[in-house]
XYZ file of C-alpha atoms in Angstrom:
361
model
C -87.626 -196.226 -57.021
C -89.277 -195.185 -53.730
C -88.330 -192.033 -51.802
C -86.679 -194.180 -49.142
C -84.622 -196.058 -51.702
C -83.500 -192.770 -53.219
C -82.532 -191.464 -49.779
C -85.411 -189.256 -48.636
C -87.896 -189.814 -45.793
C -91.300 -190.915 -47.065
C -93.082 -188.877 -44.392
C -91.168 -185.583 -44.457
C -88.452 -184.424 -46.893
C -85.231 -185.019 -44.947
C -82.419 -186.543 -47.007
C -80.152 -189.445 -46.099
C -77.301 -186.904 -45.915
C -78.971 -184.975 -43.084
C -76.891 -185.323 -39.893
C -78.099 -188.005 -37.506
C -80.910 -189.300 -39.701
C -82.021 -192.933 -39.499
C -84.794 -194.673 -41.445
C -86.969 -197.556 -40.289
C -88.040 -200.365 -42.612
C -90.960 -198.280 -43.915
C -88.646 -195.412 -44.843
C -89.780 -193.044 -42.052
C -86.972 -191.048 -40.460
C -86.248 -190.879 -36.745
C -87.199 -187.179 -36.621
C -90.754 -188.021 -37.714
C -90.912 -190.872 -35.193
C -89.719 -188.743 -32.252
C -92.989 -187.875 -30.501
C -91.113 -186.693 -27.408
C -89.498 -183.865 -29.385
C -92.892 -182.705 -30.621
C -94.168 -182.537 -27.048
C -91.018 -180.789 -25.865
C -91.267 -178.152 -28.602
C -94.933 -177.493 -27.792
C -94.108 -176.972 -24.126
C -91.226 -174.635 -24.982
C -93.494 -172.577 -27.248
C -96.169 -172.320 -24.540
C -93.580 -171.058 -22.017
C -92.151 -168.578 -24.526
C -95.610 -167.242 -25.372
C -96.403 -166.596 -21.709
C -93.077 -164.821 -21.147
C -93.318 -162.754 -24.316
C -96.829 -161.538 -23.566
C -95.850 -160.606 -20.005
C -92.700 -158.774 -21.118
C -94.548 -156.847 -23.804
C -97.216 -155.846 -21.302
C -94.560 -154.537 -18.882
C -92.464 -152.667 -21.447
C -94.954 -151.343 -23.995
C -94.977 -147.549 -24.246
C -91.878 -146.910 -22.157
C -89.869 -145.273 -24.941
C -90.029 -143.867 -28.474
C -90.069 -147.410 -29.886
C -91.140 -150.656 -28.269
C -89.450 -152.893 -30.826
C -86.992 -152.941 -33.712
C -88.205 -155.181 -36.546
C -85.631 -156.907 -38.763
C -87.659 -156.532 -41.945
C -86.534 -158.260 -45.155
C -89.716 -157.689 -47.156
C -90.414 -161.440 -47.276
C -93.769 -162.933 -46.370
C -92.734 -164.122 -42.880
C -91.164 -160.867 -41.710
C -94.068 -158.929 -43.246
C -96.566 -161.012 -41.272
C -94.448 -160.606 -38.110
C -94.387 -156.832 -38.550
C -98.154 -156.870 -38.951
C -98.508 -158.979 -35.782
C -96.312 -156.563 -33.841
C -98.374 -153.546 -34.834
C -101.912 -154.927 -34.987
C -101.968 -157.822 -32.502
C -99.459 -156.656 -29.893
C -99.913 -152.888 -30.281
C -96.191 -152.164 -30.455
C -94.572 -148.981 -31.708
C -92.098 -150.414 -34.175
C -89.005 -149.125 -35.942
C -88.577 -151.205 -39.098
C -84.995 -151.958 -40.164
C -83.913 -153.478 -43.495
C -80.441 -154.647 -44.413
C -80.275 -154.239 -48.186
C -77.542 -156.701 -49.139
C -77.588 -155.680 -52.795
C -79.387 -158.883 -53.792
C -82.884 -158.120 -52.526
C -85.522 -158.515 -55.204
C -86.868 -155.230 -56.542
C -90.279 -156.672 -55.712
C -89.228 -157.126 -52.086
C -88.043 -153.519 -51.878
C -91.385 -152.368 -53.296
C -93.178 -154.540 -50.724
C -91.177 -152.951 -47.910
C -92.196 -149.451 -48.983
C -95.876 -150.345 -49.354
C -96.100 -152.301 -46.094
C -94.358 -149.794 -43.819
C -96.494 -147.030 -45.288
C -99.633 -149.103 -44.832
C -98.813 -149.932 -41.211
C -97.573 -146.415 -40.446
C -94.184 -147.447 -39.052
C -90.820 -145.704 -39.364
C -88.294 -147.388 -41.675
C -84.485 -147.396 -41.816
C -82.552 -149.147 -44.600
C -78.849 -149.964 -44.238
C -76.840 -151.030 -47.285
C -73.322 -152.364 -46.656
C -70.503 -151.823 -49.129
C -71.119 -154.045 -52.172
C -67.453 -155.132 -52.522
C -67.298 -156.068 -48.838
C -70.575 -157.964 -48.722
C -69.816 -159.862 -51.902
C -66.425 -160.828 -50.507
C -68.176 -162.230 -47.417
C -70.602 -164.333 -49.485
C -67.801 -165.594 -51.722
C -65.625 -166.469 -48.724
C -68.562 -168.236 -47.061
C -69.161 -170.289 -50.209
C -65.585 -171.378 -50.813
C -64.319 -171.766 -47.244
C -65.382 -173.204 -43.884
C -66.171 -169.986 -42.034
C -68.777 -171.398 -39.643
C -68.905 -174.650 -37.718
C -71.179 -177.486 -38.800
C -73.562 -176.905 -35.905
C -74.430 -173.455 -37.233
C -75.312 -174.833 -40.671
C -77.936 -177.485 -39.905
C -80.792 -175.075 -40.595
C -79.212 -172.525 -42.903
C -76.657 -172.108 -45.681
C -73.308 -170.507 -44.976
C -74.085 -167.466 -47.149
C -77.454 -166.856 -45.497
C -75.866 -167.315 -42.087
C -73.272 -164.641 -42.873
C -75.992 -162.250 -44.020
C -78.372 -162.879 -41.117
C -75.497 -162.528 -38.669
C -74.858 -159.071 -40.107
C -78.566 -158.255 -39.758
C -78.564 -159.408 -36.132
C -75.470 -157.528 -35.010
C -76.587 -154.325 -36.804
C -80.020 -154.609 -35.195
C -78.521 -155.096 -31.740
C -76.376 -151.981 -32.137
C -79.383 -149.962 -33.322
C -81.523 -151.186 -30.428
C -78.812 -150.347 -27.893
C -78.295 -146.864 -29.356
C -82.021 -146.114 -29.165
C -82.889 -147.922 -25.943
C -85.301 -150.299 -27.696
C -86.173 -153.285 -25.463
C -87.197 -155.808 -28.138
C -85.747 -156.983 -31.440
C -88.218 -158.838 -33.649
C -87.350 -161.388 -36.326
C -89.551 -163.321 -38.727
C -88.230 -166.853 -38.265
C -90.473 -169.890 -38.139
C -90.043 -172.812 -35.762
C -87.835 -175.100 -37.802
C -85.625 -172.250 -38.974
C -84.734 -171.860 -35.306
C -84.947 -174.324 -32.403
C -87.742 -174.004 -29.853
C -85.355 -172.476 -27.303
C -84.687 -169.641 -29.759
C -88.196 -168.191 -29.799
C -87.073 -165.617 -27.240
C -83.589 -164.979 -25.929
C -81.333 -162.274 -24.538
C -77.792 -162.022 -25.905
C -74.989 -160.448 -23.909
C -72.531 -158.969 -26.413
C -69.478 -160.019 -24.393
C -70.655 -163.635 -24.462
C -71.450 -163.308 -28.156
C -67.902 -162.115 -28.856
C -66.443 -165.144 -27.135
C -68.795 -167.630 -28.807
C -67.963 -166.420 -32.309
C -64.183 -165.986 -31.977
C -63.384 -168.875 -34.314
C -65.899 -167.782 -36.958
C -64.626 -164.200 -36.829
C -61.018 -165.328 -37.166
C -61.971 -167.433 -40.185
C -63.870 -164.576 -41.797
C -61.141 -162.031 -41.038
C -58.525 -164.239 -42.689
C -60.476 -164.123 -45.969
C -61.998 -160.613 -46.084
C -59.669 -158.623 -43.828
C -60.051 -156.559 -40.665
C -63.025 -154.698 -42.164
C -65.091 -157.627 -40.898
C -64.735 -156.328 -37.332
C -66.340 -152.996 -38.237
C -69.373 -154.705 -39.775
C -69.739 -157.613 -37.346
C -68.945 -155.751 -34.143
C -70.386 -153.077 -31.853
C -68.208 -150.175 -30.822
C -66.721 -150.449 -27.347
C -67.922 -146.980 -26.282
C -71.522 -148.141 -26.725
C -71.049 -151.461 -24.942
C -69.531 -149.690 -21.924
C -72.790 -147.777 -21.414
C -75.097 -150.803 -21.633
C -77.122 -151.639 -18.527
C -79.476 -154.117 -20.186
C -79.512 -155.906 -23.547
C -82.667 -156.227 -25.671
C -84.601 -159.452 -25.978
C -84.969 -160.996 -29.424
C -88.444 -162.391 -30.091
C -89.772 -164.525 -32.945
C -93.502 -163.866 -32.783
C -94.304 -165.989 -35.835
C -93.243 -169.117 -33.922
C -96.224 -168.585 -31.627
C -98.681 -168.850 -34.537
C -99.999 -172.031 -36.154
C -100.469 -170.659 -39.646
C -99.877 -171.891 -43.182
C -97.998 -170.033 -45.893
C -101.219 -169.525 -47.839
C -102.874 -167.988 -44.757
C -99.885 -165.683 -44.239
C -100.026 -164.469 -47.834
C -103.780 -163.854 -47.650
C -103.309 -161.849 -44.452
C -100.605 -159.550 -45.841
C -101.975 -158.991 -49.345
C -104.278 -156.179 -48.102
C -101.087 -154.334 -47.090
C -99.989 -154.349 -50.740
C -97.627 -157.303 -50.447
C -97.002 -159.144 -53.721
C -94.859 -162.237 -54.283
C -91.695 -161.317 -56.263
C -91.192 -163.173 -59.515
C -87.388 -163.327 -59.498
C -86.746 -165.518 -56.437
C -86.767 -169.289 -55.865
C -89.390 -171.462 -54.209
C -87.890 -171.133 -50.725
C -87.532 -167.350 -50.717
C -89.886 -164.419 -51.061
C -87.321 -161.646 -50.971
C -83.676 -162.500 -51.823
C -82.001 -163.438 -55.120
C -78.988 -164.888 -53.279
C -81.004 -167.810 -52.003
C -80.662 -170.132 -54.994
C -76.885 -169.699 -55.032
C -76.562 -170.285 -51.282
C -78.788 -173.365 -51.482
C -76.710 -174.806 -54.316
C -73.463 -174.354 -52.396
C -74.969 -176.074 -49.348
C -76.201 -178.939 -51.509
C -72.751 -179.393 -53.066
C -70.992 -179.335 -49.699
C -73.400 -181.321 -47.546
C -75.706 -183.202 -49.906
C -79.047 -181.761 -48.732
C -81.031 -178.534 -48.935
C -80.638 -176.125 -45.994
C -84.437 -175.791 -46.000
C -85.137 -179.454 -45.319
C -85.293 -179.130 -41.534
C -87.673 -176.175 -41.624
C -89.948 -177.724 -44.235
C -89.986 -181.081 -42.441
C -91.073 -179.358 -39.256
C -93.925 -177.614 -41.088
C -95.020 -180.968 -42.539
C -95.092 -182.594 -39.093
C -97.090 -179.630 -37.756
C -99.654 -180.073 -40.524
C -98.892 -176.610 -41.927
C -97.547 -177.859 -45.254
C -97.915 -180.967 -47.377
C -94.955 -183.071 -48.397
C -95.621 -182.318 -52.072
C -95.631 -178.573 -51.366
C -92.294 -178.897 -49.575
C -90.724 -180.890 -52.398
C -91.916 -178.312 -54.913
C -90.141 -175.600 -52.932
C -86.895 -177.565 -52.634
C -86.745 -178.296 -56.366
C -87.715 -174.763 -57.456
C -84.139 -173.496 -57.830
C -83.823 -171.524 -61.110
C -80.423 -172.063 -62.730
C -80.386 -168.562 -64.236
C -80.558 -167.001 -60.759
C -77.652 -169.117 -59.544
C -75.536 -168.235 -62.570
C -76.345 -164.522 -62.304
C -75.257 -164.353 -58.660
C -72.124 -166.383 -59.355
C -71.163 -163.846 -62.014
C -71.771 -160.919 -59.657
C -69.527 -162.561 -57.070
C -66.735 -163.019 -59.633
C -66.909 -166.813 -59.408
C -66.783 -169.504 -62.070
C -68.031 -173.069 -62.346
C -64.468 -174.191 -61.602
C -64.711 -172.574 -58.160
C -67.777 -174.672 -57.377
C -66.228 -177.825 -58.819
C -63.292 -177.363 -56.432
C -65.521 -177.713 -53.366
C -65.125 -180.997 -51.552
C -68.285 -182.734 -50.308
C -68.258 -183.345 -46.575
C -70.592 -184.947 -44.052
C -71.755 -183.028 -41.006
C -71.736 -184.599 -37.587
C -75.090 -185.057 -35.873
C -75.718 -182.456 -33.189
C -78.644 -180.591 -31.672
C -79.469 -177.068 -32.754
C -79.045 -174.004 -30.586
C -78.351 -170.284 -30.710
C -75.312 -170.276 -32.897
C -72.455 -168.203 -34.133
C -72.020 -164.647 -35.185
C -75.379 -162.983 -34.759
C -77.021 -164.978 -31.983
C -79.217 -167.258 -34.082
């Protein structure tokens, strides 16, 4: 049976279940055939690069820190932190949200890298019962809209939203003009390489998601996913979020080679699509059960079309999902196989990506 006959594009790795996908007679999907989108993305990246470089030039050295780095210890955020310090000459405050599921290897990488780069580091660890309740609720219920889940699983979206809102509060408290994240183009749309989020607008845009989350985990969600009103009342300007890695044409192997001198080592207890978090396999499995495709397909397909990854490498990542990791996390969350079996498969509607939901991405 060919890939097309089994429901996967023969050129990239997108599945037949991916929203809006269409195959031609050769089994090539419409995303691979859309040359206009490739041109549009390239133009958006060029504009973002020009703006980012100009803004950094204007704002560098104006305060104690130039940028707050959302640092997970993974390869992409490690490389981004290195770019910020070595290429852009920024004074960086590194911030890690320890969700209780970070690999011990990732935590060791964080310590070695921040020491090697000479940057200050803050680690925030939310209450384990609360965070686990959020991940469980995200797995078993429809917390976020379909549009927010084209590029990411529900559990990862809940976690990254918490990272984003915590980072914004920290940046506002310290007057830091830039927030840095380690996303690749594919994980975010081209218009998300740089953006400025007004918290009032963010509150309005995520009202439905917050109501859904609150109904399952209680009012404590507002304390974790909100910024205190007394701080917002003093704000004169919000920080810009920048994804510096999107400006680089670089392969995973090149990223790893570049960060190894900093002491970075690939953890051995994560799946093929993660280099820092043990939750990933569980979140991927839930997304596959609900929607019929891996949440990494869009990102990996983009890297294939850019020539930064082969199709075989992408498939290897998608299928590297250790069952023992999934079962371990399920046990920690107090879930059983019956909970997963109760999930009803659904099909997402086709829609374009954007800056979605609770944290601004």
